[in-house]
mmCIF file of C-alpha atoms in Angstrom:
data_model
loop_
_atom_site.group_PDB
_atom_site.id
_atom_site.type_symbol
_atom_site.label_atom_id
_atom_site.label_comp_id
_atom_site.label_asym_id
_atom_site.label_seq_id
_atom_site.Cartn_x
_atom_site.Cartn_y
_atom_site.Cartn_z
ATOM 1 C CA MET A 782 269.762 -29.234 223.970
ATOM 2 C CA ASN A 783 267.839 -29.369 220.628
ATOM 3 C CA ASN A 784 268.460 -26.728 217.992
ATOM 4 C CA PRO A 785 267.448 -24.218 217.211
ATOM 5 C CA GLN A 786 267.380 -21.653 220.344
ATOM 6 C CA VAL A 787 263.878 -20.214 219.965
ATOM 7 C CA LEU A 788 264.281 -17.687 222.719
ATOM 8 C CA ASN A 789 267.577 -16.498 220.921
ATOM 9 C CA ILE A 790 266.089 -16.135 217.562
ATOM 10 C CA LEU A 791 262.996 -14.327 218.834
ATOM 11 C CA SER A 792 264.980 -11.976 220.853
ATOM 12 C CA GLU A 793 267.590 -10.497 218.568
ATOM 13 C CA ARG A 794 264.763 -10.519 216.086
ATOM 14 C CA SER A 795 262.588 -8.590 218.241
ATOM 15 C CA LYS A 796 265.891 -5.873 218.807
ATOM 16 C CA GLU A 797 266.191 -5.515 214.750
ATOM 17 C CA GLY A 798 262.658 -4.755 214.405
ATOM 18 C CA ARG A 799 262.148 -8.317 212.187
ATOM 19 C CA LYS A 800 258.777 -9.668 212.062
ATOM 20 C CA SER A 801 257.913 -13.333 212.342
ATOM 21 C CA PHE A 802 254.870 -15.799 211.522
ATOM 22 C CA ALA A 803 253.972 -18.836 213.481
ATOM 23 C CA VAL A 804 251.629 -21.215 212.582
ATOM 24 C CA LEU A 805 249.609 -22.409 215.182
ATOM 25 C CA ILE A 806 248.704 -26.531 214.629
ATOM 26 C CA ASP A 807 245.756 -27.801 217.400
ATOM 27 C CA PRO A 808 245.857 -31.116 217.185
ATOM 28 C CA ASP A 809 242.607 -32.086 218.131
ATOM 29 C CA LYS A 810 241.660 -29.927 214.701
ATOM 30 C CA VAL A 811 244.030 -31.686 212.277
ATOM 31 C CA SER A 812 241.890 -34.318 210.518
ATOM 32 C CA ASP A 813 244.547 -36.544 209.074
ATOM 33 C CA GLU A 814 248.307 -36.674 208.140
ATOM 34 C CA ASP A 815 247.559 -35.673 204.304
ATOM 35 C CA SER A 816 246.081 -32.300 205.624
ATOM 36 C CA LEU A 817 248.687 -31.726 208.231
ATOM 37 C CA SER A 818 251.399 -32.446 205.223
ATOM 38 C CA GLU A 819 249.746 -29.541 203.017
ATOM 39 C CA ILE A 820 250.092 -27.534 205.326
ATOM 40 C CA ILE A 821 253.584 -28.049 206.508
ATOM 41 C CA HIS A 822 254.633 -28.156 202.731
ATOM 42 C CA LEU A 823 252.912 -24.521 202.065
ATOM 43 C CA SER A 824 254.830 -23.253 205.405
ATOM 44 C CA VAL A 825 258.061 -24.040 204.260
ATOM 45 C CA LYS A 826 257.725 -22.809 200.647
ATOM 46 C CA HIS A 827 256.249 -19.706 201.978
ATOM 47 C CA GLY A 828 259.076 -19.051 204.739
ATOM 48 C CA VAL A 829 257.047 -19.216 207.784
ATOM 49 C CA ASP A 830 259.168 -19.167 210.896
ATOM 50 C CA PHE A 831 257.714 -21.160 213.602
ATOM 51 C CA PHE A 832 255.086 -24.041 214.465
ATOM 52 C CA PHE A 833 253.175 -23.753 217.434
ATOM 53 C CA VAL A 834 251.509 -26.828 218.459
ATOM 54 C CA GLY A 835 248.489 -26.713 221.270
ATOM 55 C CA GLY A 836 245.114 -26.055 222.471
ATOM 56 C CA SER A 837 243.352 -25.245 225.170
ATOM 57 C CA LEU A 838 241.862 -28.450 225.367
ATOM 58 C CA ILE A 839 242.934 -31.553 223.743
ATOM 59 C CA THR A 840 240.910 -34.294 223.457
ATOM 60 C CA GLU A 841 242.179 -36.584 220.658
ATOM 61 C CA ASP A 842 245.188 -38.636 221.129
ATOM 62 C CA SER A 843 247.041 -36.820 218.343
ATOM 63 C CA LEU A 844 249.997 -34.892 219.868
ATOM 64 C CA ASP A 845 252.738 -37.370 219.523
ATOM 65 C CA TRP A 846 251.980 -37.956 215.682
ATOM 66 C CA VAL A 847 251.463 -34.458 214.929
ATOM 67 C CA VAL A 848 254.703 -33.464 216.603
ATOM 68 C CA ARG A 849 256.811 -36.217 215.382
ATOM 69 C CA MET A 850 255.285 -35.248 211.548
ATOM 70 C CA LEU A 851 256.003 -31.671 211.933
ATOM 71 C CA ARG A 852 259.843 -32.538 212.879
ATOM 72 C CA ALA A 853 260.179 -35.611 210.102
ATOM 73 C CA GLU A 854 258.819 -32.760 207.138
ATOM 74 C CA SER A 855 260.327 -29.959 208.388
ATOM 75 C CA SER A 856 263.265 -27.954 209.518
ATOM 76 C CA LEU A 857 261.117 -25.358 211.370
ATOM 77 C CA PRO A 858 261.239 -24.969 215.220
ATOM 78 C CA VAL A 859 258.767 -26.960 216.756
ATOM 79 C CA VAL A 860 257.401 -24.805 219.850
ATOM 80 C CA LEU A 861 254.855 -26.243 222.600
ATOM 81 C CA PHE A 862 252.138 -23.983 223.339
ATOM 82 C CA PRO A 863 250.470 -26.082 226.260
ATOM 83 C CA GLY A 864 246.841 -25.819 227.588
ATOM 84 C CA SER A 865 248.082 -28.000 230.463
ATOM 85 C CA ASN A 866 250.478 -30.161 231.982
ATOM 86 C CA LEU A 867 249.741 -32.901 230.132
ATOM 87 C CA HIS A 868 250.755 -31.263 226.729
ATOM 88 C CA ILE A 869 254.387 -32.188 226.829
ATOM 89 C CA HIS A 870 256.666 -33.578 223.947
ATOM 90 C CA GLN A 871 260.195 -34.360 223.958
ATOM 91 C CA GLN A 872 260.388 -34.311 220.224
ATOM 92 C CA ALA A 873 259.754 -30.672 220.070
ATOM 93 C CA HIS A 874 261.744 -28.240 220.463
ATOM 94 C CA ALA A 875 260.892 -25.956 223.092
ATOM 95 C CA ILE A 876 258.023 -25.124 225.103
ATOM 96 C CA LEU A 877 256.281 -21.987 225.871
ATOM 97 C CA PHE A 878 256.119 -22.086 229.992
ATOM 98 C CA LEU A 879 253.011 -20.052 230.039
ATOM 99 C CA SER A 880 252.024 -18.476 233.278
ATOM 100 C CA LEU A 881 248.365 -16.520 232.863
ATOM 101 C CA ILE A 882 249.194 -13.274 234.248
ATOM 102 C CA SER A 883 246.040 -11.630 232.889
ATOM 103 C CA GLY A 884 243.609 -13.697 235.447
ATOM 104 C CA ARG A 885 243.882 -14.740 239.071
ATOM 105 C CA ASN A 886 243.286 -18.830 238.674
ATOM 106 C CA PRO A 887 246.504 -20.064 240.834
ATOM 107 C CA GLU A 888 246.412 -22.953 238.648
ATOM 108 C CA LEU A 889 247.636 -21.428 235.707
ATOM 109 C CA LEU A 890 249.950 -18.911 237.469
ATOM 110 C CA ILE A 891 252.082 -21.598 239.213
ATOM 111 C CA GLY A 892 250.043 -24.582 239.927
ATOM 112 C CA GLN A 893 250.498 -26.303 236.751
ATOM 113 C CA HIS A 894 254.034 -25.260 236.492
ATOM 114 C CA VAL A 895 254.970 -27.245 239.827
ATOM 115 C CA VAL A 896 253.483 -30.260 238.215
ATOM 116 C CA ALA A 897 255.329 -29.825 235.153
ATOM 117 C CA ALA A 898 258.687 -28.852 236.630
ATOM 118 C CA PRO A 899 260.273 -32.080 237.113
ATOM 119 C CA ILE A 900 259.430 -33.358 233.964
ATOM 120 C CA LEU A 901 260.823 -30.339 232.182
ATOM 121 C CA LYS A 902 264.108 -30.184 233.989
ATOM 122 C CA LYS A 903 265.004 -33.540 232.866
ATOM 123 C CA SER A 904 263.743 -32.976 229.313
ATOM 124 C CA ARG A 905 265.808 -31.786 226.367
ATOM 125 C CA LEU A 906 263.274 -28.854 225.585
ATOM 126 C CA GLU A 907 263.924 -25.154 225.822
ATOM 127 C CA VAL A 908 262.062 -23.688 228.244
ATOM 128 C CA ILE A 909 260.735 -20.423 227.855
ATOM 129 C CA ALA A 910 259.122 -18.447 230.670
ATOM 130 C CA THR A 911 256.182 -16.846 228.888
ATOM 131 C CA GLY A 912 253.912 -13.980 230.144
ATOM 132 C CA TYR A 913 250.296 -14.931 228.797
ATOM 133 C CA MET A 914 247.577 -12.652 228.692
ATOM 134 C CA LEU A 915 243.924 -13.460 227.487
ATOM 135 C CA ILE A 916 242.493 -10.571 225.860
ATOM 136 C CA GLY A 917 238.723 -10.175 225.580
ATOM 137 C CA SER A 918 236.946 -10.398 221.978
ATOM 138 C CA GLY A 919 233.545 -9.873 222.830
ATOM 139 C CA ILE A 920 232.638 -13.784 223.252
ATOM 140 C CA GLN A 921 233.536 -16.440 226.072
ATOM 141 C CA THR A 922 236.493 -18.299 224.055
ATOM 142 C CA THR A 923 237.704 -21.730 225.050
ATOM 143 C CA ALA A 924 240.712 -20.155 226.489
ATOM 144 C CA ALA A 925 238.867 -18.244 228.906
ATOM 145 C CA TYR A 926 236.019 -21.043 229.865
ATOM 146 C CA ILE A 927 239.118 -23.516 230.609
ATOM 147 C CA SER A 928 241.261 -21.106 232.362
ATOM 148 C CA ASN A 929 238.246 -19.687 234.437
ATOM 149 C CA THR A 930 239.103 -16.386 234.254
ATOM 150 C CA LEU A 931 238.215 -12.987 232.719
ATOM 151 C CA PRO A 932 239.973 -11.521 229.628
ATOM 152 C CA ILE A 933 241.703 -8.149 229.544
ATOM 153 C CA PRO A 934 238.949 -5.778 227.944
ATOM 154 C CA ASN A 935 240.192 -5.434 224.676
ATOM 155 C CA ASP A 936 239.279 -1.232 225.231
ATOM 156 C CA LYS A 937 241.670 -1.195 228.148
ATOM 157 C CA PRO A 938 245.175 -0.612 227.064
ATOM 158 C CA SER A 939 246.509 0.556 230.119
ATOM 159 C CA VAL A 940 245.400 -2.330 232.074
ATOM 160 C CA ALA A 941 246.904 -4.467 229.543
ATOM 161 C CA ALA A 942 250.379 -1.875 229.719
ATOM 162 C CA CYS A 943 250.384 -2.730 233.311
ATOM 163 C CA THR A 944 250.031 -6.392 233.303
ATOM 164 C CA ALA A 945 252.608 -6.840 230.682
ATOM 165 C CA MET A 946 254.990 -4.516 232.675
ATOM 166 C CA ALA A 947 254.237 -7.055 235.432
ATOM 167 C CA GLY A 948 255.344 -9.903 233.831
ATOM 168 C CA GLU A 949 258.608 -8.059 232.924
ATOM 169 C CA LEU A 950 259.800 -7.201 235.905
ATOM 170 C CA LEU A 951 258.662 -10.815 237.214
ATOM 171 C CA GLY A 952 261.365 -11.818 235.085
ATOM 172 C CA LEU A 953 259.368 -13.405 232.202
ATOM 173 C CA ARG A 954 261.299 -13.487 228.826
ATOM 174 C CA LEU A 955 258.527 -13.254 226.458
ATOM 175 C CA LEU A 956 254.315 -11.923 226.120
ATOM 176 C CA TYR A 957 252.121 -13.937 224.606
ATOM 177 C CA MET A 958 248.992 -11.707 223.699
ATOM 178 C CA ASP A 959 245.987 -13.799 222.639
ATOM 179 C CA ALA A 960 242.161 -13.241 221.812
ATOM 180 C CA GLY A 961 241.379 -16.779 222.030
ATOM 181 C CA SER A 962 240.751 -19.723 219.245
ATOM 182 C CA GLY A 963 237.680 -18.504 217.256
ATOM 183 C CA ALA A 964 237.780 -14.940 219.007
ATOM 184 C CA PRO A 965 235.196 -12.819 216.392
ATOM 185 C CA GLU A 966 237.750 -9.903 216.503
ATOM 186 C CA PRO A 967 241.469 -9.735 216.864
ATOM 187 C CA ILE A 968 243.240 -7.547 219.929
ATOM 188 C CA SER A 969 242.914 -3.827 218.952
ATOM 189 C CA GLN A 970 245.981 -1.959 217.781
ATOM 190 C CA ARG A 971 245.485 0.107 220.940
ATOM 191 C CA VAL A 972 246.388 -2.595 223.158
ATOM 192 C CA ILE A 973 248.812 -4.215 221.299
ATOM 193 C CA GLY A 974 250.722 -0.809 220.981
ATOM 194 C CA ALA A 975 250.334 -0.111 224.516
ATOM 195 C CA VAL A 976 251.800 -2.948 225.466
ATOM 196 C CA ARG A 977 254.962 -2.540 223.005
ATOM 197 C CA ARG A 978 255.364 0.688 224.305
ATOM 198 C CA SER A 979 255.658 -0.555 227.989
ATOM 199 C CA VAL A 980 258.042 -3.314 227.534
ATOM 200 C CA ASP A 981 261.072 -4.848 225.663
ATOM 201 C CA LEU A 982 260.000 -7.922 225.635
ATOM 202 C CA PRO A 983 259.484 -9.728 222.335
ATOM 203 C CA LEU A 984 255.762 -9.525 221.959
ATOM 204 C CA ILE A 985 253.288 -12.508 220.483
ATOM 205 C CA VAL A 986 249.921 -11.817 219.265
ATOM 206 C CA GLY A 987 247.050 -14.321 218.043
ATOM 207 C CA GLY A 988 243.463 -14.695 218.145
ATOM 208 C CA GLY A 989 240.976 -13.972 215.724
ATOM 209 C CA ILE A 990 243.436 -13.106 212.921
ATOM 210 C CA ARG A 991 241.484 -14.144 209.953
ATOM 211 C CA SER A 992 242.959 -11.973 207.179
ATOM 212 C CA GLY A 993 246.259 -10.365 205.901
ATOM 213 C CA ALA A 994 244.978 -7.202 206.878
ATOM 214 C CA ALA A 995 244.231 -8.053 210.676
ATOM 215 C CA ALA A 996 247.627 -9.816 210.641
ATOM 216 C CA ARG A 997 249.322 -6.443 209.164
ATOM 217 C CA GLN A 998 247.838 -4.187 211.710
ATOM 218 C CA ALA A 999 249.009 -6.291 214.379
ATOM 219 C CA LEU A 1000 252.479 -6.201 213.213
ATOM 220 C CA GLN A 1001 252.163 -2.444 212.493
ATOM 221 C CA ALA A 1002 251.070 -2.086 216.162
ATOM 222 C CA GLY A 1003 254.363 -3.471 217.785
ATOM 223 C CA ALA A 1004 253.525 -7.217 217.650
ATOM 224 C CA ASP A 1005 257.160 -9.184 217.147
ATOM 225 C CA VAL A 1006 255.524 -12.190 216.195
ATOM 226 C CA VAL A 1007 251.798 -12.859 214.631
ATOM 227 C CA VAL A 1008 250.375 -16.330 215.191
ATOM 228 C CA VAL A 1009 247.264 -17.505 213.006
ATOM 229 C CA GLY A 1010 245.793 -21.163 213.322
ATOM 230 C CA ASN A 1011 242.178 -20.906 213.351
ATOM 231 C CA GLY A 1012 242.287 -18.867 210.028
ATOM 232 C CA ILE A 1013 243.994 -21.118 208.380
ATOM 233 C CA GLU A 1014 242.723 -24.481 208.956
ATOM 234 C CA LYS A 1015 239.129 -22.467 207.124
ATOM 235 C CA ASN A 1016 241.581 -20.893 204.596
ATOM 236 C CA PRO A 1017 244.769 -22.221 203.458
ATOM 237 C CA ASN A 1018 245.686 -18.882 201.424
ATOM 238 C CA LEU A 1019 246.057 -17.036 204.738
ATOM 239 C CA LEU A 1020 249.343 -18.421 205.549
ATOM 240 C CA ILE A 1021 250.479 -17.439 202.110
ATOM 241 C CA GLU A 1022 248.914 -14.116 202.792
ATOM 242 C CA VAL A 1023 250.402 -13.521 205.614
ATOM 243 C CA SER A 1024 253.639 -14.746 204.912
ATOM 244 C CA TYR A 1025 253.766 -12.129 201.997
ATOM 245 C CA ILE A 1026 252.659 -9.191 204.421
ATOM 246 C CA VAL A 1027 255.699 -10.637 207.126
ATOM 247 C CA HIS A 1028 258.165 -10.624 204.162
ATOM 248 C CA GLU A 1029 257.097 -7.223 202.784
ATOM 249 C CA LEU A 1030 257.480 -5.513 206.271
ATOM 250 C CA ASN A 1031 260.940 -7.435 206.652
ATOM 251 C CA ALA A 1032 262.004 -6.257 203.302
ATOM 252 C CA ALA A 1033 260.864 -2.488 203.795
ATOM 253 C CA LEU A 1034 262.801 -2.669 206.788
ATOM 254 C CA ASN A 1035 265.916 -3.807 205.142
ATOM 255 C CA VAL A 1036 265.504 -0.803 202.583
ATOM 256 C CA HIS A 1037 265.768 1.689 205.330
ATOM 257 C CA GLU A 1038 268.787 0.476 207.057
#
C-alpha cells in the first residue's frame, strides 16, 4: 500500500481537533502544466495537507498527467474524488469511495461501486468508504445535475444530521458535505454544526468557499477539512489565505493544550 494512510491521518487529526486543508484539482479546469505546477508549489510552500483530484464530469484526457505531476512535484497525499467509476488512477495514494447518501439514485449509492470494486480490489489504492452529501446552494450545480438527485436544503440541519447518522451507522468512515463546484454560497454553519454534533466521523466540507472568512466559519462550525477548488482557480491568493487560517486555528489549539 502506498504511504501515507489517509484515513488514519484524518481520524487522528479529527480526534485531536486539528484542522486540515485540501486543494481540489479538477483535471478539466487545469489549463496547462505550468499553471498546475504553480498551484503545487504554492500548496507545498503554504502547508496544504491534501490534494483531492476529480470532478463531476471529466471530459478532457488529463487525469493521468495531473495525478502523475502531483506525485512528481510534491509529497502531499493525492486523493481521488471520483465522479464515476472511470475516474480511477493507480498512481494516487487513496480514493474516496463515494456513496451519495443524500440522494436516491441507486447508481451512485451502489451501482457505480459494483463496477469499480474489482478494479479497486486489485489496486494499491487506499479505498475509503465515504458518505457524500450534496447540500443545496440556491442553484442547480453540476454535481446535482450529473447525479440526478435533489440536494439536502441548506436550511434543514435536522435532515442533514439524520442523513449523516445513517451513513455512520452503515459503517462509512468519512463524511463529505458538498455544496458543489461553483456554488454561490457555502454550506451554512447550522448544517455543519448539526452534522458535527451527530456523528464521530471525520467531516470534510467543500463547495462555495470563496473567502478565508467562509473557510473559517466552516472550520469553526465543525468541519475537520475544508476543500477549496473553484475559488483558487479564480484567485490563487485564496490558497494562502485559507492555509493561514488553518494554521492559526491549529496554533490556537496548541496554546490551549
